[in-house]
Coordinates of C-alpha atoms and ligand atoms in Angstrom, one line a residue:
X1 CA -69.7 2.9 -15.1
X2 CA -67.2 2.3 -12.0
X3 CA -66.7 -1.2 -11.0
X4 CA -68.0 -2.0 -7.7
X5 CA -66.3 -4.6 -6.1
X6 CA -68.5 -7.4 -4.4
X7 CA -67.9 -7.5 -0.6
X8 CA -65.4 -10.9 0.4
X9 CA -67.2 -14.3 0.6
X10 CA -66.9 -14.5 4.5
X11 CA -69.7 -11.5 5.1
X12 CA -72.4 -13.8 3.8
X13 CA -74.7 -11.5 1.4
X14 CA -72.8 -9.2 -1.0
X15 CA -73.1 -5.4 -0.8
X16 CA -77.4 -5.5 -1.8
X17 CA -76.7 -2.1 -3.2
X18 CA -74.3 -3.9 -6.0
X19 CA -76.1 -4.7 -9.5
X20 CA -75.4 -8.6 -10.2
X21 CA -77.2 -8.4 -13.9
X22 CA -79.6 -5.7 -15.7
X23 CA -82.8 -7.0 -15.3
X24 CA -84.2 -7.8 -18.8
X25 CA -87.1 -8.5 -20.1
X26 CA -89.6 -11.6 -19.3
X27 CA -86.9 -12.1 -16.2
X28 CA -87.9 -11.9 -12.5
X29 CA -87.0 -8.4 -11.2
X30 CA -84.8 -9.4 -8.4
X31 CA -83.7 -7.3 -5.9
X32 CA -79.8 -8.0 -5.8
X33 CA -79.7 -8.9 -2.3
X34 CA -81.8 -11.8 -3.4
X35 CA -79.9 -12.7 -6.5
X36 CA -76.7 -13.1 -4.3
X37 CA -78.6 -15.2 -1.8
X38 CA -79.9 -16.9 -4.7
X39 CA -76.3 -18.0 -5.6
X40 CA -75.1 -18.5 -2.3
X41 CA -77.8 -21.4 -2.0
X42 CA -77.2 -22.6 -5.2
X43 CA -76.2 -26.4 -5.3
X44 CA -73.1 -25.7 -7.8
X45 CA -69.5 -24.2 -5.9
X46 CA -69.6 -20.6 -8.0
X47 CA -66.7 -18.0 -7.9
X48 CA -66.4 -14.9 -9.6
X49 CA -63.3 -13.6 -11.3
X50 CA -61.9 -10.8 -12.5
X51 CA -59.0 -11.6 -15.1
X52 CA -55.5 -11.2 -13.4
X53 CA -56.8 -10.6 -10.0
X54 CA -57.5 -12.4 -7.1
X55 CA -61.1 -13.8 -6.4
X56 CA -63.8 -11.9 -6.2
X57 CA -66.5 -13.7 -4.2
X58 CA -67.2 -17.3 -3.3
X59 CA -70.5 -18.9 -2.7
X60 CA -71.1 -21.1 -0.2
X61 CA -70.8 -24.6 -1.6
X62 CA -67.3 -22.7 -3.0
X63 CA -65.8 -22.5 0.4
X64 CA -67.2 -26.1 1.1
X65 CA -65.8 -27.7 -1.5
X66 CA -62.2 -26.3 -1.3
X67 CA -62.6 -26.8 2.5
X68 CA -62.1 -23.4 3.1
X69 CA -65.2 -22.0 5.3
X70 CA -63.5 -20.5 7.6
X71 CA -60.9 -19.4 5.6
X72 CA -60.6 -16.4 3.2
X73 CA -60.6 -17.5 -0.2
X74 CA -59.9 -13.7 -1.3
X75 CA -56.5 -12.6 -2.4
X76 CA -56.3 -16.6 -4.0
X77 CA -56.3 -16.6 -7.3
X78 CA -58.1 -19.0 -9.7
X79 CA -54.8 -21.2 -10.0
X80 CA -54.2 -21.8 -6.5
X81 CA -57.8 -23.7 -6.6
X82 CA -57.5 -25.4 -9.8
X83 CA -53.6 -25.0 -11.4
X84 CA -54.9 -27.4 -14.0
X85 CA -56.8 -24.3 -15.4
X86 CA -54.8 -22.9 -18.2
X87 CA -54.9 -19.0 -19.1
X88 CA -56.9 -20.1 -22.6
X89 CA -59.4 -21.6 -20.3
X90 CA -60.2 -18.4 -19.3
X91 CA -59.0 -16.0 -21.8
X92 CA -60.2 -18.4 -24.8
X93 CA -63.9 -17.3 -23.8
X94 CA -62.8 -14.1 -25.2
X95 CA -66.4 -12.7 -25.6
X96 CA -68.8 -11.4 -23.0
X97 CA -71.9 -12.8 -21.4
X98 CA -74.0 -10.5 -24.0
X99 CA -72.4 -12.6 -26.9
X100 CA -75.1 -15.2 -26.9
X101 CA -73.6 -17.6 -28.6
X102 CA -71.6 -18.1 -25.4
X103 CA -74.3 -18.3 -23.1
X104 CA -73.5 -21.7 -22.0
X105 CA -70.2 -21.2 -21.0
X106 CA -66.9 -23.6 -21.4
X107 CA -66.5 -26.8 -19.8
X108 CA -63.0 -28.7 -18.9
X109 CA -62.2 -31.2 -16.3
X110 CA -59.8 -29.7 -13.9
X111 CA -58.2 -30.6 -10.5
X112 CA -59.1 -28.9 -7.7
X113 CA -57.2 -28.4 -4.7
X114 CA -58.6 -28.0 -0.9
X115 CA -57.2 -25.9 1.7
X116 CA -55.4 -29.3 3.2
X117 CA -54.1 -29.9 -0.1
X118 CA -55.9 -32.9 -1.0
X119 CA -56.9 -33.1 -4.8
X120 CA -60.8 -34.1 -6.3
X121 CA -61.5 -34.4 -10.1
X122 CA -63.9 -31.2 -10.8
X123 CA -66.1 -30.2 -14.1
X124 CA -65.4 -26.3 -14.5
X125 CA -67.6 -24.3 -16.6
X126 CA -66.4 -20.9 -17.5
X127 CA -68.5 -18.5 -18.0
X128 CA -68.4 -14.5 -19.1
X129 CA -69.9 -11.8 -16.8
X130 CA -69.9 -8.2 -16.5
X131 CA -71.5 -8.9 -12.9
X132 CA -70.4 -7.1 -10.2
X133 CA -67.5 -6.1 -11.9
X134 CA -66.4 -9.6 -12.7
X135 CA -65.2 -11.0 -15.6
X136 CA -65.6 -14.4 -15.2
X137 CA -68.5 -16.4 -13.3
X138 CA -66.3 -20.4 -12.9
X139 CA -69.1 -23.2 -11.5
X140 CA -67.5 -25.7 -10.3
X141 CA -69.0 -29.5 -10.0
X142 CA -67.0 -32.5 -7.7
X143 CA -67.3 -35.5 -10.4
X144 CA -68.3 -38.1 -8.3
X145 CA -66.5 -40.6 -9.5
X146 CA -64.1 -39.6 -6.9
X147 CA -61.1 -42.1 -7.0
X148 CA -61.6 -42.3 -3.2
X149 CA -64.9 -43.4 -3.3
X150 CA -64.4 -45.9 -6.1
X151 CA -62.0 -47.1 -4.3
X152 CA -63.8 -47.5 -1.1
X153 CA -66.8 -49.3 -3.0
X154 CA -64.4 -51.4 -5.1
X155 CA -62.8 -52.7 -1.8
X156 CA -66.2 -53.3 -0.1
X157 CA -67.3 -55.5 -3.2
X158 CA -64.4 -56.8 -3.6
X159 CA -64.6 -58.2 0.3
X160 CA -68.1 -59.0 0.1
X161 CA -66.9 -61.7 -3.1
X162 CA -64.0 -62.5 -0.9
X163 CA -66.8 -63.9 1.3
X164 CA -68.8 -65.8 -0.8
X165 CA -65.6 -67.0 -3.2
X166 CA -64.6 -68.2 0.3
X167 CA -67.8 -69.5 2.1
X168 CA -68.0 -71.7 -1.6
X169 CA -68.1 -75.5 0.1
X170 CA -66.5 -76.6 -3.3
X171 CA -63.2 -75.7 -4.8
X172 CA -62.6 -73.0 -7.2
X173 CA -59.3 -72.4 -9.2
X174 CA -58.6 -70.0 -12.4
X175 CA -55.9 -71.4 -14.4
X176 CA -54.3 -69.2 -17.0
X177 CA -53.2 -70.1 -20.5
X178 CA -49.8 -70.9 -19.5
X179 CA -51.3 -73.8 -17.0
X180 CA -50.6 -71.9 -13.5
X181 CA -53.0 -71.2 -10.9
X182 CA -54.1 -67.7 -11.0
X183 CA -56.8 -67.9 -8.3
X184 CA -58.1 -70.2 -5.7
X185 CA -60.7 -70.3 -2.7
X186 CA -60.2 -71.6 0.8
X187 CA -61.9 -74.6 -0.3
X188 CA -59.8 -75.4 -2.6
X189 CA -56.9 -75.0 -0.5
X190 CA -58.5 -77.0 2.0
X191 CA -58.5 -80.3 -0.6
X192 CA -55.5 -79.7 -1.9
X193 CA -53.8 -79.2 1.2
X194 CA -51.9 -76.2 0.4
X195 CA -51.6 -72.5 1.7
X196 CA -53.8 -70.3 -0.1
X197 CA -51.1 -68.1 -0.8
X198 CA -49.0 -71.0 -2.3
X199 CA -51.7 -71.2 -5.1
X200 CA -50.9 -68.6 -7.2
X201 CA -48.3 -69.5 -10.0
X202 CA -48.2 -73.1 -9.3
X203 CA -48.8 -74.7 -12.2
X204 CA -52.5 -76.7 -12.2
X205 CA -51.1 -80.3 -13.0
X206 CA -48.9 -80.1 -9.5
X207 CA -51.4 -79.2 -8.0
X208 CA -53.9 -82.1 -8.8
X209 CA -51.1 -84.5 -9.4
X210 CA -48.7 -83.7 -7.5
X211 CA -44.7 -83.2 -8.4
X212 CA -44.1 -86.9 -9.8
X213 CA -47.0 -87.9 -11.9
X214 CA -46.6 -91.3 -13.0
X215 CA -48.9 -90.8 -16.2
X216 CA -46.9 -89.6 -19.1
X217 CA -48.8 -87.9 -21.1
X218 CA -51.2 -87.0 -18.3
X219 CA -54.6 -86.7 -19.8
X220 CA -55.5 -83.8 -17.0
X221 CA -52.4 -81.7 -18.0
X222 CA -53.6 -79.3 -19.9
X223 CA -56.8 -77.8 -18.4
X224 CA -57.1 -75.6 -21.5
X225 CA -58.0 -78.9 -23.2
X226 CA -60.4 -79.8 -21.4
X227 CA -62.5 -77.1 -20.7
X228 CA -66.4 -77.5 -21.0
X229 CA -65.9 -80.5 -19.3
X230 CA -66.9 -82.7 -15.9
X231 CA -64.6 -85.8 -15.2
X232 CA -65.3 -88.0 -11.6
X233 CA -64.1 -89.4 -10.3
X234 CA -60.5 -88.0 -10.4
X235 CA -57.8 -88.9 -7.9
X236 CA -56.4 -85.5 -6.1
X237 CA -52.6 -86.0 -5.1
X238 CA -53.2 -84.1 -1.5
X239 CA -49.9 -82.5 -0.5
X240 CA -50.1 -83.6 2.5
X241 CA -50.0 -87.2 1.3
X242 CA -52.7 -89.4 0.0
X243 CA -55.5 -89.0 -2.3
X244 CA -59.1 -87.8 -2.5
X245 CA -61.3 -88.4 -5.1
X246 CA -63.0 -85.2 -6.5
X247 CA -65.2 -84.4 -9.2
X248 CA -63.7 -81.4 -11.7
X249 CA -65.6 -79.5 -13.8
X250 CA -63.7 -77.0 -16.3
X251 CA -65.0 -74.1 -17.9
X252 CA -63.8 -71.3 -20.6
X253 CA -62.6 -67.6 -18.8
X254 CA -62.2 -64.9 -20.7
X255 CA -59.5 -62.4 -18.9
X256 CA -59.6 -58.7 -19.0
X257 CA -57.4 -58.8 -21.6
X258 CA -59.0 -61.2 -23.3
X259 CA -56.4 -64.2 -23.2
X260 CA -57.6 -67.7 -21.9
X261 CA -58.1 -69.5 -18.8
X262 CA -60.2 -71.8 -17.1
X263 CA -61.8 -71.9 -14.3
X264 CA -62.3 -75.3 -12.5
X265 CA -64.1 -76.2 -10.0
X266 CA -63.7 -78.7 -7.7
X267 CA -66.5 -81.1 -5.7
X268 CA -65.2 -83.4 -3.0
X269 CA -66.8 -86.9 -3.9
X270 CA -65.7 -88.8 -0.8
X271 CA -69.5 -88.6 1.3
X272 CA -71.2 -89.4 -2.2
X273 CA -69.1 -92.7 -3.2
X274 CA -69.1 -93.1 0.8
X275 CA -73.0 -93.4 0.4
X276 CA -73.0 -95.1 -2.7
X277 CA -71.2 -98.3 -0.9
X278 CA -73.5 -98.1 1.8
X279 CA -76.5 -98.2 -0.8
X280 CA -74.6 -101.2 -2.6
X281 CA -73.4 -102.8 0.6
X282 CA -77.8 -102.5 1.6
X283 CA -78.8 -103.6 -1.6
X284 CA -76.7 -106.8 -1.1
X285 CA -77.6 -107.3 2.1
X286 CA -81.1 -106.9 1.7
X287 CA -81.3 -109.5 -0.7
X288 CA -79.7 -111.6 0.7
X289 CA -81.6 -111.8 3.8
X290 CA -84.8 -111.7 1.8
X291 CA -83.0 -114.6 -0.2
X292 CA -82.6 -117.4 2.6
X293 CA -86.3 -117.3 3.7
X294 CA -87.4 -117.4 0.1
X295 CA -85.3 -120.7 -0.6
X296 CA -86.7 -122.4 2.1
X297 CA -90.2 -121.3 1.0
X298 CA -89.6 -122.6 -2.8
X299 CA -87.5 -125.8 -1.8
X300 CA -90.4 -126.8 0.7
X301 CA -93.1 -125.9 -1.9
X302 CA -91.8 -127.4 -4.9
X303 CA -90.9 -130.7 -3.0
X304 CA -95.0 -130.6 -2.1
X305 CA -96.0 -129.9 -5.2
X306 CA -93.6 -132.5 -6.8
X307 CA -95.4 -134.8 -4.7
X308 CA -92.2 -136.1 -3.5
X309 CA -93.3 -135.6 -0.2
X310 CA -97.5 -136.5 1.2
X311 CA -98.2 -133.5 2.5
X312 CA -100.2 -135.2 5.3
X313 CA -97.2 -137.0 6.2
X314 CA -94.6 -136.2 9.4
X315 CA -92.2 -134.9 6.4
X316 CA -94.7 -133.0 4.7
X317 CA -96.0 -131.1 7.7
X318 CA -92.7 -130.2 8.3
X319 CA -92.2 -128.8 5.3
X320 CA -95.4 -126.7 5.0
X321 CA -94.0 -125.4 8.8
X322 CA -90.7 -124.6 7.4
X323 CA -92.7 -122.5 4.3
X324 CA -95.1 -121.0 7.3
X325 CA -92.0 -120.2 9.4
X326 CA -90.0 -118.7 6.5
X327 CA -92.8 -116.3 5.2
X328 CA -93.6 -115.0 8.5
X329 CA -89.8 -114.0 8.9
X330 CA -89.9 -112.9 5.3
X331 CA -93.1 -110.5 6.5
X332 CA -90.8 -109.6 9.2
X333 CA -88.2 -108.5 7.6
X334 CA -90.0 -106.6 4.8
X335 CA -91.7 -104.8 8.4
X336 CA -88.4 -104.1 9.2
X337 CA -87.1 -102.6 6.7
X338 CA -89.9 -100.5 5.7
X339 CA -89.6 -99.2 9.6
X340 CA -86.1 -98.7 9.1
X341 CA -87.0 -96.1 6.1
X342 CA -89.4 -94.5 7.6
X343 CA -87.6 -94.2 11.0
X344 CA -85.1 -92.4 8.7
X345 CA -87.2 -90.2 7.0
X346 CA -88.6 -89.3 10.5
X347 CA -92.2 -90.5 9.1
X348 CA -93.0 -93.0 12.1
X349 CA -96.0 -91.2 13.9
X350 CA -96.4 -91.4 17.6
X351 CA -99.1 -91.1 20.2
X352 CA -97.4 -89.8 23.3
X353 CA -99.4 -90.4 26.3
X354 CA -98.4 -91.3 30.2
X355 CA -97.7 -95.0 30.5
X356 CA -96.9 -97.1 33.4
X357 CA -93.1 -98.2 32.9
X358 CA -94.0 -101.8 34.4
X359 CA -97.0 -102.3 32.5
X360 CA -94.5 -101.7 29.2
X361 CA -92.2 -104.1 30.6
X362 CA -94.9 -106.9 31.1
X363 CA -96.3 -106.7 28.2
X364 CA -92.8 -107.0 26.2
X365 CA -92.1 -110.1 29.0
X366 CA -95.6 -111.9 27.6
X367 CA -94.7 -111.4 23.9
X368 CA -91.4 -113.1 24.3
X369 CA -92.4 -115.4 27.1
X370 CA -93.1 -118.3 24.2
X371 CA -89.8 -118.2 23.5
X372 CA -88.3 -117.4 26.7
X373 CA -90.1 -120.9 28.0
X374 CA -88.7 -123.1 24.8
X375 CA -85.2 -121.8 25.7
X376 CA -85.5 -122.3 29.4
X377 CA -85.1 -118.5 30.4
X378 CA -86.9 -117.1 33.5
X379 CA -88.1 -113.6 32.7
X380 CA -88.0 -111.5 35.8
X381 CA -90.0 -108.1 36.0
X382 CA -89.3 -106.0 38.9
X383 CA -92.3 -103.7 40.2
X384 CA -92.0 -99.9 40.2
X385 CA -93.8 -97.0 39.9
X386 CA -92.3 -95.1 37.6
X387 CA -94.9 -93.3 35.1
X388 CA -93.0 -92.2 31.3
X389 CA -94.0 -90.2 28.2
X390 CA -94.7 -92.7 25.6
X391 CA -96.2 -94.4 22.5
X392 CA -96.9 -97.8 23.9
X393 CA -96.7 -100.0 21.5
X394 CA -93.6 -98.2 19.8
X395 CA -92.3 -98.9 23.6
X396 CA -92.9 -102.0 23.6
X397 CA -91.9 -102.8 20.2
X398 CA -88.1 -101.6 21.8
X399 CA -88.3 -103.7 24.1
X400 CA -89.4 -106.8 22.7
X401 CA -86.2 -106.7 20.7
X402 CA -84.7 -106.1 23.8
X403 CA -86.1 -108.8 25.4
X404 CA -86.2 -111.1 22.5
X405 CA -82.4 -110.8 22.2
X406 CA -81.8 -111.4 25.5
X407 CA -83.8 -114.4 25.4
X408 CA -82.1 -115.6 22.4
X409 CA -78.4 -115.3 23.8
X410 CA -79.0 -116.2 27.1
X411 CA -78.0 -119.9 28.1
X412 CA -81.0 -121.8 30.1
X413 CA -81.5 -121.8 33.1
X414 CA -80.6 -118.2 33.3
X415 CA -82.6 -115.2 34.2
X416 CA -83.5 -112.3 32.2
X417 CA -84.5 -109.1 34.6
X418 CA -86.3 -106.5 33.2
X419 CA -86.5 -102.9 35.8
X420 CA -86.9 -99.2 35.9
X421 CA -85.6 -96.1 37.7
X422 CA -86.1 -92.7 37.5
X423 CA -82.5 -90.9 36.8
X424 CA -83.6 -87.0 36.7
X425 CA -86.5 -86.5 34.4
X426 CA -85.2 -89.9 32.8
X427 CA -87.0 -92.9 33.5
X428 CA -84.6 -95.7 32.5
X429 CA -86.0 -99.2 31.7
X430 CA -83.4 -102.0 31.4
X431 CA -83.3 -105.6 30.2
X432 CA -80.6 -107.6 31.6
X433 CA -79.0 -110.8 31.0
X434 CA -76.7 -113.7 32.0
X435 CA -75.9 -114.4 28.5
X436 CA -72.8 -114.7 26.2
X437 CA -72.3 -111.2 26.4
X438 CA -70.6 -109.0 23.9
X439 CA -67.2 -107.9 22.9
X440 CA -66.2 -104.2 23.8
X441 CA -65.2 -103.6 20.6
X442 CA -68.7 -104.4 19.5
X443 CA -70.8 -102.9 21.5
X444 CA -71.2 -99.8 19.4
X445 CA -71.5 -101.1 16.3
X446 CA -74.5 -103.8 17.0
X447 CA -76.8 -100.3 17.1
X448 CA -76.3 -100.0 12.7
X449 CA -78.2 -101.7 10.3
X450 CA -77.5 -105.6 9.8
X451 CA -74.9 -105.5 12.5
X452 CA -74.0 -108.6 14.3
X453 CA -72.0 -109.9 16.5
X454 CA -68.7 -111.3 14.5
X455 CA -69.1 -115.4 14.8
X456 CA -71.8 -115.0 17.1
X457 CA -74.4 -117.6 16.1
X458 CA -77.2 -115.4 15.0
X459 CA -78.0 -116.6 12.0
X460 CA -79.4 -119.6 13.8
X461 CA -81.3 -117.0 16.0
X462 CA -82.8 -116.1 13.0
X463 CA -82.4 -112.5 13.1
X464 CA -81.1 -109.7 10.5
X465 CA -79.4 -107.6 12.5
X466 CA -82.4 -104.9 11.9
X467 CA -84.0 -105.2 15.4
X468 CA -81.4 -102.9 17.1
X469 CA -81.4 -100.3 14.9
X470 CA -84.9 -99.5 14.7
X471 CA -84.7 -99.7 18.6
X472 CA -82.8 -96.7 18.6
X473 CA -84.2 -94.9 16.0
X474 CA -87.6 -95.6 18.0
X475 CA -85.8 -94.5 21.3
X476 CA -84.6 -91.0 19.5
X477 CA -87.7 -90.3 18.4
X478 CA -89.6 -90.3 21.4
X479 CA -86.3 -87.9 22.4
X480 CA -84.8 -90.6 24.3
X481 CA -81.9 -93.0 24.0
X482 CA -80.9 -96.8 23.7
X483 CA -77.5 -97.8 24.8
X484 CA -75.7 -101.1 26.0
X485 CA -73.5 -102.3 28.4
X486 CA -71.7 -105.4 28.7
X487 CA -69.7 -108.2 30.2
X488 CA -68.4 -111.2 28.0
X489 CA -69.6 -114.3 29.4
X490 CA -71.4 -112.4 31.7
X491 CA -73.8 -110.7 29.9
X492 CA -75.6 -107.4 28.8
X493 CA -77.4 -104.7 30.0
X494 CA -79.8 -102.8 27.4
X495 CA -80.9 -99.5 28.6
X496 CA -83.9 -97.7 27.1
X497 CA -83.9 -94.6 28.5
X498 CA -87.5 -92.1 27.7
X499 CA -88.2 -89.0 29.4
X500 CA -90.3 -89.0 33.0
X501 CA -94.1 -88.7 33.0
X502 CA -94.7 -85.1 34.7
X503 CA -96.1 -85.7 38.4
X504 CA -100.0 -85.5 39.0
Ligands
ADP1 P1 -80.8 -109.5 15.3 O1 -82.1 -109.5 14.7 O2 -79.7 -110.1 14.5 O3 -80.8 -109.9 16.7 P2 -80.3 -106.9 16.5 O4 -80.1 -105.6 15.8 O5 -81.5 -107.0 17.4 O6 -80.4 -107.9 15.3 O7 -79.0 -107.3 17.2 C1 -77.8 -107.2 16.6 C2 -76.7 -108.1 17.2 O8 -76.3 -107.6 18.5 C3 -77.2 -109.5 17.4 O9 -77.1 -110.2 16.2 C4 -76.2 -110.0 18.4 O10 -75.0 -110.3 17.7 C5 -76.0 -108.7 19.2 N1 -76.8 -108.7 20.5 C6 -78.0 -108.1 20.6 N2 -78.5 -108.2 21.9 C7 -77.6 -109.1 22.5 C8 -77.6 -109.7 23.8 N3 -78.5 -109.4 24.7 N4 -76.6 -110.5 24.1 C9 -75.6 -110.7 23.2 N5 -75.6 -110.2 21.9 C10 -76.6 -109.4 21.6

């Protein structure tokens, strides 16, 4: 039988009249105009080849993939798309398509080449045909692990951990077995105060200790040694010059290639033994203030119940007053601080309603007008009508301290004025007085916990230095502010400033 040769790729459907395969038995009787339709949508490139000549057809995913749609693939031979393809992978099939043992055709891994010349990894299966006077039907599959694309989604993860490695608030290096950097994060060029890019190759114990370690031998040299474990604190040698303590923890890394390293990370301790003073600085403090009233309570007690002292008697009174006096501040002061926590913890609740600013300021004027009296102070309060958004007696809890302090350092025969003015949607209520006053470099300070005024005589005024702080948190709570001004030997101005009451 003649061999009719298929018509070119370019004309779409192949010559219908051409036979692509007898039909046999059990098979679909295709028309052939549907078989080569049937191969031109098929999902695999396919091109069919007649030994020694150039191609015969190509099917459409053919031309895609050798990004040649538009241009003729015939009169190419096999080797221009794939010159990996040697003349045994052709000629090795050596038996036709009727040979059933070779049904399944030959598969090899080949390089394919596009019109542009580019290059893609391909899985060729060569098969034998007598179709359309072919003697070779070649499918051929893209692998998809394309080197581009692995590439392109190596680089993308490899970013996205660049990210994270980076965004880390703790330090990370890898140290390899020889003791050198091999890694490090932004954080851990932050604390060590070195370029990122410096990090690599410089060996780990210059790097925590710097170029002159005075320890010799220095237990932290060799990080190999210690892996698995956490030392804090540590002091970091900072490039930059001085130190910062750091917690390191040191764990086993495996390379690739198997050799070891460690990996250490490292945590920044300064806020956590910053807070730690503060907690043991409180702890003292607390106790100490809680001590004072409590030795006046068991001297005065244990004189009474001695019975070195007649209770009935001028001396005895006094002595049950002093116990009265130093329980009530004791109270106080437990008050205090339990405010103060819960201030913190924002867990003070408050009922916001309209109050009148002046009926706030009288009623802090008549709880501290006992003591404004035995120290000679006039209290002034100046009429207004500003209304503000407030918990009254959280208000007036403010400014009692206010009030009460200026009371306490004001000299008699002075006045202590207490006003309000609207600023904006402020309503600012002050307390001012002719007092002692307080040192600039005071002023913000006096706001912390047990803050006072250095040498001032407080601890005669029996206070803790609590009142002022739990002012302010008060004032930020109801989302306004506390501050102080001040003039020495002039005196102060204490300004609680609360949002305006919305007009009627
Ligand atoms: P304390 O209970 O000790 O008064 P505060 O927190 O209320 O605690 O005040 C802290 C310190 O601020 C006071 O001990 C005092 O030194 C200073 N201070 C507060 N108000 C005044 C004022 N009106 N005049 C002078 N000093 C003041």
């Amino acid at each position: 039988m003649p061999r009719r040769t298929p018509a070119p790729y370019a004309s779409g459907v192949p010559d219908p009249a051409l036979q692509l395969s007898p039909s046999a038995g059990g098979r679909p009787d295709l028309e052939a105009a549907e078989l080569w339709q049937l191969l031109d949508d098929a999902p695999s490139a396919v091109l069919l080849v007649r030994s020694g000549h150039p191609l015969l057809w190509a099917n459409a995913p053919a031309r895609t993939l050798f990004g040649s749609a538009d241009l003729a693939l015939t009169g190419r031979l096999l080797t221009d798309l794939m010159p990996t393809l040697k003349p045994e992978d052709l000629a090795g099939q050596g038996r036709r398509a009727t040979d059933r043992e070779h049904v399944g055709g030959r598969r090899t891994v080949q390089a394919g080449v596009r019109a542009d010349g580019t290059r893609f990894p391909a899985e060729v299966t060569v098969s034998v045909t007598s179709a359309a006077g072919a003697d070779f039907l070649v499918l051929v599959r893209e692998l998809d692990t394309g080197p581009s694309d692995d590439q392109a989604e190596l680089a993308a993860l490899r970013e996205r951990t660049d990210v994270v490695f980076d965004s880390l608030a703790e330090g990370v290096l890898g140290i390899d077995g020889s003791g050198a950097v091999s890694f490090g994060n932004l954080a851990a060029a932050q604390l060590v105060q070195r370029r990122r890019t410096d990090l690599p190759g410089t060996p780990w114990h210059s790097v925590l200790h710097g170029d002159r370690c005075t320890l010799d031998p220095c237990a932290l040299a060799d990080p190999l040694a210690l892996a698995g474990q956490t030392i804090s604190p540590v002091e970091l040698r900072r490039r930059g010059g001085g130190t910062l303590p750091v917690e390191i923890s040191l764990r086993m890394l495996r390379g690739g290639d198997g050799a070891p390293g460690v990996v250490v990370t490292l945590h920044d301790l300064t806020e956590r033994l910053r807070m730690e003073q503060l907690k043991d600085e409180l702890v003292s403090t607390v106790s100490h203030e809680l001590r004072t009233p409590l030795t006046s309570i068991r001297g005065s007690l244990s004189l009474l119940r001695a019975g070195a002292v007649d209770p009935g008697s001028e001396q005895g009174r006094r002595m049950i007053e002093i116990a009265t006096t130093s329980s009530e501040r004791l109270s106080r002061l437990l008050d205090d601080i339990l405010d103060l926590g819960r201030l913190q913890a924002g867990k003070v609740p408050l009922s916001i309603s309209r109050q009148n600013a002046t009926t706030l300021l009288a009623a802090a004027a008549q709880a501290v007008s006992g003591s404004a009296v035995t120290g000679g102070v006039l209290l002034r309060t100046v009429e207004n009508e500003e209304r503000v958004m407030a918990d009254a007696d959280r208000a007036v809890q403010v400014l009692i301290n206010l009030v009460g302090n200026a009371v306490k350092f004001s000299p008699p025969g002075s006045t202590v004025t207490l006003a309000a003015r609207r600023e904006g949607d402020r309503v600012l209520l002050s307390v001012t007085d002719e007092g002692l006053g307080i040192p600039s470099d005071q002023l913000g300070r006096i706001f912390n916990r047990f803050a006072q005024v250095d040498g001032s005589d407080t601890r005669e005024h029996d206070g803790a230095g609590l009142g002022l702080a739990i002012a302010q948190g008060l004032a930020e709570q109801h989302g306004g502010t506390l501050t102080a001004t001040s003039e020495l030997g002039t005196g102060s101005t204490f300004v609680l400033s609360l949002p305006a009451a919305p007009a009627r």
